[in-house]
Short mmCIF file of C-alpha atoms in Angstrom, two decimals:
data_model
loop_
_atom_site.label_atom_id
_atom_site.label_comp_id
_atom_site.label_asym_id
_atom_site.label_seq_id
_atom_site.Cartn_x
_atom_site.Cartn_y
_atom_site.Cartn_z
CA MET A 1 87.16 87.49 87.03
CA THR A 2 89.17 87.23 83.84
CA LYS A 3 92.93 87.36 83.86
CA THR A 4 92.81 90.71 82.03
CA SER A 5 90.58 92.35 84.64
CA ALA A 6 92.83 91.03 87.42
CA MET A 7 95.98 92.52 85.94
CA LYS A 8 97.80 94.97 88.17
CA LYS A 9 99.42 98.33 87.50
CA VAL A 10 102.37 99.42 89.59
CA ILE A 11 104.56 102.47 90.14
CA ILE A 12 108.29 102.09 90.81
CA THR A 13 110.77 104.71 91.97
CA GLY A 14 114.52 104.25 92.20
CA ALA A 15 114.59 101.92 89.20
CA THR A 16 118.15 102.95 88.27
CA GLY A 17 119.41 101.66 91.63
CA MET A 18 120.31 98.10 92.52
CA VAL A 19 117.14 97.18 94.41
CA GLY A 20 114.83 99.22 92.20
CA LYS A 21 116.14 97.68 89.01
CA GLY A 22 115.71 94.23 90.49
CA VAL A 23 112.10 95.04 91.35
CA LEU A 24 111.53 96.52 87.88
CA LEU A 25 112.82 93.44 86.05
CA GLU A 26 110.59 91.11 88.07
CA CYS A 27 107.54 93.34 87.48
CA LEU A 28 108.16 93.43 83.73
CA ASP A 29 108.42 89.62 83.69
CA HIS A 30 105.40 88.92 85.92
CA ASP A 31 102.17 87.67 84.34
CA SER A 32 99.97 89.49 86.89
CA ILE A 33 101.29 92.95 86.00
CA SER A 34 100.11 94.76 82.88
CA LYS A 35 101.71 98.19 83.33
CA VAL A 36 104.77 99.57 85.11
CA LEU A 37 105.15 103.33 85.57
CA VAL A 38 108.71 104.29 86.51
CA ILE A 39 109.13 107.75 88.02
CA GLY A 40 112.70 109.00 87.76
CA ARG A 41 114.93 111.93 86.98
CA ASN A 42 116.61 110.30 83.99
CA PRO A 43 115.58 107.80 81.27
CA LEU A 44 116.26 104.14 82.01
CA GLY A 45 117.37 103.19 78.53
CA ILE A 46 115.04 100.17 78.63
CA LYS A 47 112.26 99.43 76.16
CA HIS A 48 109.38 97.13 77.11
CA PRO A 49 105.68 97.04 76.14
CA LYS A 50 104.61 97.21 79.81
CA LEU A 51 106.93 100.09 80.68
CA LYS A 52 106.02 103.76 80.83
CA GLU A 53 108.50 106.34 82.09
CA LEU A 54 107.66 109.60 83.82
CA ILE A 55 110.68 111.91 83.93
CA HIS A 56 110.27 114.15 86.96
CA LYS A 57 113.06 116.26 88.43
CA ASP A 58 111.58 117.55 91.71
CA PHE A 59 110.86 114.69 94.11
CA THR A 60 109.66 117.10 96.79
CA ASP A 61 106.58 118.04 94.74
CA PHE A 62 104.52 115.76 92.51
CA SER A 63 101.51 118.05 92.15
CA ASP A 64 102.19 118.85 88.50
CA VAL A 65 102.11 115.15 87.54
CA ARG A 66 99.22 114.26 89.83
CA ASN A 67 96.90 113.48 86.91
CA GLN A 68 99.27 110.71 85.77
CA LEU A 69 99.27 108.84 89.10
CA SER A 70 95.69 107.58 89.37
CA ASP A 71 94.40 104.01 89.08
CA TYR A 72 97.46 102.10 90.30
CA ASN A 73 97.45 99.02 92.53
CA ALA A 74 100.87 99.45 94.14
CA CYS A 75 103.88 101.69 94.55
CA PHE A 76 107.27 100.10 95.13
CA PHE A 77 109.38 102.95 96.51
CA CYS A 78 113.04 102.02 96.07
CA VAL A 79 114.76 105.42 96.17
CA GLY A 80 117.63 105.31 98.63
CA ILE A 81 121.00 106.84 99.38
CA SER A 82 123.90 106.16 101.70
CA ALA A 83 124.08 108.51 104.70
CA ALA A 84 127.86 108.72 104.37
CA GLY A 85 128.98 112.35 104.14
CA LEU A 86 125.49 113.77 104.67
CA ASN A 87 124.14 115.66 107.65
CA GLU A 88 120.70 114.84 109.03
CA GLU A 89 118.92 117.59 107.10
CA GLN A 90 120.41 116.45 103.77
CA TYR A 91 119.70 112.78 104.44
CA LYS A 92 116.15 113.48 105.65
CA ARG A 93 115.34 115.45 102.50
CA ILE A 94 116.07 112.48 100.26
CA THR A 95 114.97 109.68 102.58
CA TYR A 96 111.90 111.18 104.23
CA ASP A 97 110.75 114.23 102.25
CA PHE A 98 110.94 112.55 98.82
CA THR A 99 109.07 109.48 100.07
CA MET A 100 106.28 111.33 101.85
CA ALA A 101 105.76 113.81 98.99
CA LEU A 102 104.79 110.98 96.66
CA ALA A 103 103.04 108.84 99.26
CA LYS A 104 100.68 111.65 100.34
CA ILE A 105 99.47 112.18 96.79
CA LEU A 106 99.15 108.46 96.09
CA VAL A 107 97.08 107.75 99.21
CA GLU A 108 94.61 110.44 98.10
CA LEU A 109 94.37 109.08 94.57
CA ASN A 110 94.69 105.33 95.29
CA PRO A 111 93.80 104.60 98.94
CA GLN A 112 93.33 100.91 98.14
CA MET A 113 96.89 100.50 96.85
CA THR A 114 99.83 98.70 98.42
CA PHE A 115 102.76 100.99 99.26
CA ASN A 116 106.10 99.22 99.76
CA TYR A 117 109.11 101.10 101.07
CA VAL A 118 112.71 99.86 100.92
CA SER A 119 114.14 100.63 104.33
CA GLY A 120 117.04 98.69 105.83
CA GLU A 121 118.14 96.30 108.55
CA GLY A 122 118.80 98.23 111.75
CA THR A 123 116.12 100.86 111.17
CA ASP A 124 115.08 102.51 114.45
CA SER A 125 111.30 102.45 114.91
CA SER A 126 111.62 104.45 118.17
CA GLU A 127 113.14 107.38 116.19
CA LYS A 128 115.33 108.09 119.24
CA GLY A 129 118.50 106.05 118.71
CA LYS A 130 122.04 107.32 118.17
CA MET A 131 122.27 106.37 114.49
CA MET A 132 121.01 109.26 112.38
CA TRP A 133 120.11 107.20 109.31
CA ALA A 134 118.23 104.66 111.43
CA ARG A 135 116.14 107.39 113.10
CA VAL A 136 115.24 108.98 109.77
CA LYS A 137 114.33 105.62 108.25
CA GLY A 138 112.27 104.83 111.36
CA LYS A 139 110.28 108.04 111.09
CA THR A 140 109.71 107.38 107.39
CA GLU A 141 108.42 103.89 108.12
CA ASN A 142 106.18 105.03 110.97
CA ASP A 143 104.60 107.85 108.99
CA LEU A 144 104.00 105.64 105.96
CA LEU A 145 102.29 103.00 108.09
CA ASN A 146 99.99 105.66 109.55
CA LEU A 147 99.15 107.35 106.26
CA GLY A 148 96.07 105.29 105.45
CA PHE A 149 97.02 102.93 102.62
CA LYS A 150 95.07 99.68 102.47
CA GLN A 151 98.43 97.91 102.72
CA ALA A 152 101.91 99.25 103.47
CA PHE A 153 105.00 97.13 103.96
CA MET A 154 108.43 98.22 105.12
CA PHE A 155 111.17 96.09 103.57
CA ARG A 156 114.29 95.76 105.73
CA PRO A 157 116.77 93.64 103.80
CA GLY A 158 120.23 93.02 105.21
CA ALA A 159 122.91 91.78 102.84
CA ILE A 160 121.72 91.77 99.21
CA ILE A 161 123.11 89.77 96.30
CA PRO A 162 122.52 91.50 92.94
CA LEU A 163 121.39 89.19 90.13
CA ARG A 164 120.65 89.58 86.42
CA GLY A 165 123.72 91.75 85.80
CA ILE A 166 122.57 94.49 88.16
CA LYS A 167 125.18 96.87 89.57
CA SER A 168 125.02 99.16 92.60
CA LYS A 169 125.22 102.91 91.95
CA THR A 170 126.95 103.35 95.32
CA LYS A 171 130.67 102.96 94.60
CA SER A 172 131.54 101.53 98.01
CA TYR A 173 128.80 98.91 97.70
CA GLN A 174 129.81 97.95 94.18
CA PHE A 175 133.43 97.63 95.33
CA MET A 176 132.25 95.18 97.94
CA TYR A 177 130.27 93.20 95.37
CA ASP A 178 133.20 93.18 92.94
CA TYR A 179 135.71 91.86 95.47
CA PHE A 180 133.79 90.32 98.36
CA LEU A 181 130.64 88.79 96.88
CA TRP A 182 132.20 85.39 97.56
CA LEU A 183 132.09 86.23 101.28
CA VAL A 184 128.42 87.24 101.09
CA LYS A 185 127.67 83.91 99.41
CA ILE A 186 129.49 82.04 102.19
CA ILE A 187 127.42 83.93 104.76
CA LYS A 188 124.31 82.88 102.79
CA LEU A 189 125.36 79.23 103.07
CA ILE A 190 126.01 79.51 106.80
CA ALA A 191 123.02 81.70 107.67
CA PRO A 192 120.51 81.46 104.79
CA ASN A 193 117.99 83.81 106.44
CA SER A 194 120.49 86.68 106.59
CA VAL A 195 120.97 87.29 102.85
CA VAL A 196 118.45 88.04 100.09
CA ASN A 197 118.89 88.67 96.36
CA THR A 198 117.36 91.32 94.11
CA THR A 199 115.04 88.84 92.41
CA GLN A 200 113.63 87.71 95.76
CA ILE A 201 112.98 91.31 96.82
CA GLY A 202 111.11 91.92 93.56
CA LEU A 203 108.99 88.80 93.88
CA ALA A 204 108.23 89.55 97.53
CA MET A 205 107.03 93.04 96.56
CA ILE A 206 104.72 91.61 93.92
CA ASN A 207 103.40 88.87 96.23
CA SER A 208 102.71 91.38 99.02
CA MET A 209 100.47 93.28 96.59
CA LEU A 210 98.72 90.13 95.38
CA ASN A 211 98.38 88.19 98.63
CA GLY A 212 99.19 90.48 101.55
CA TYR A 213 101.35 89.49 104.53
CA PRO A 214 100.67 89.35 108.28
CA GLU A 215 103.66 91.53 109.23
CA LYS A 216 104.07 95.18 108.25
CA ILE A 217 107.85 95.28 108.78
CA LEU A 218 109.57 92.65 106.65
CA LYS A 219 113.01 91.45 107.64
CA THR A 220 115.15 89.21 105.47
CA LYS A 221 113.45 86.00 106.58
CA ASP A 222 110.04 87.52 105.76
CA ILE A 223 111.23 88.67 102.34
CA LEU A 224 112.52 85.19 101.58
CA LYS A 225 109.22 83.61 102.67
CA LEU A 226 107.09 86.09 100.72
CA SER A 227 109.17 85.65 97.55
CA LYS A 228 108.15 81.99 97.18
#
């Protein structure tokens, strides 16, 4: 197989966010990826020969762009929002409904693809715990894993260090990074398997597509291992 025929095409959502932008930058740099389709509500303001943008406002319905979603090897779903100030219905709409709307179309069009979902440390796989966000994330993970993709991986990073000039869109998170990143770095020194950076998440996503991984739910230590 030639290198050209082995090249991969990936879809990314949430590329304006901290994790999504980190994944995007690694995909654009990676020799194994020939095309990156970013689905988002607003333009990224980035130009790159590999990059194609699909501006789409309604994340609950992708039927009108269905014909643009075929023949992809992976989807790296990085859309996410803090649950602060939201009730369960509001949080579920963004966290669960948006994710499943795209995933259900993609599994029909590309059943052999890898679907990676950015979840979070503390996600509740039982869907019965007291923490609303953890239950919703748990249901999202469970339903994605049962949807029928050839590969699906649930990424559960804990503390994340943004690299390459990336900023968080969540003000409270960015405040923490602006004033307490030194503390996160100390934690990394003391407990290296508890902290991951945006580059490592991106590389782990790519490597999961290329090489697979024995676990379906990836905690920080798995992300670090898969990124190498």
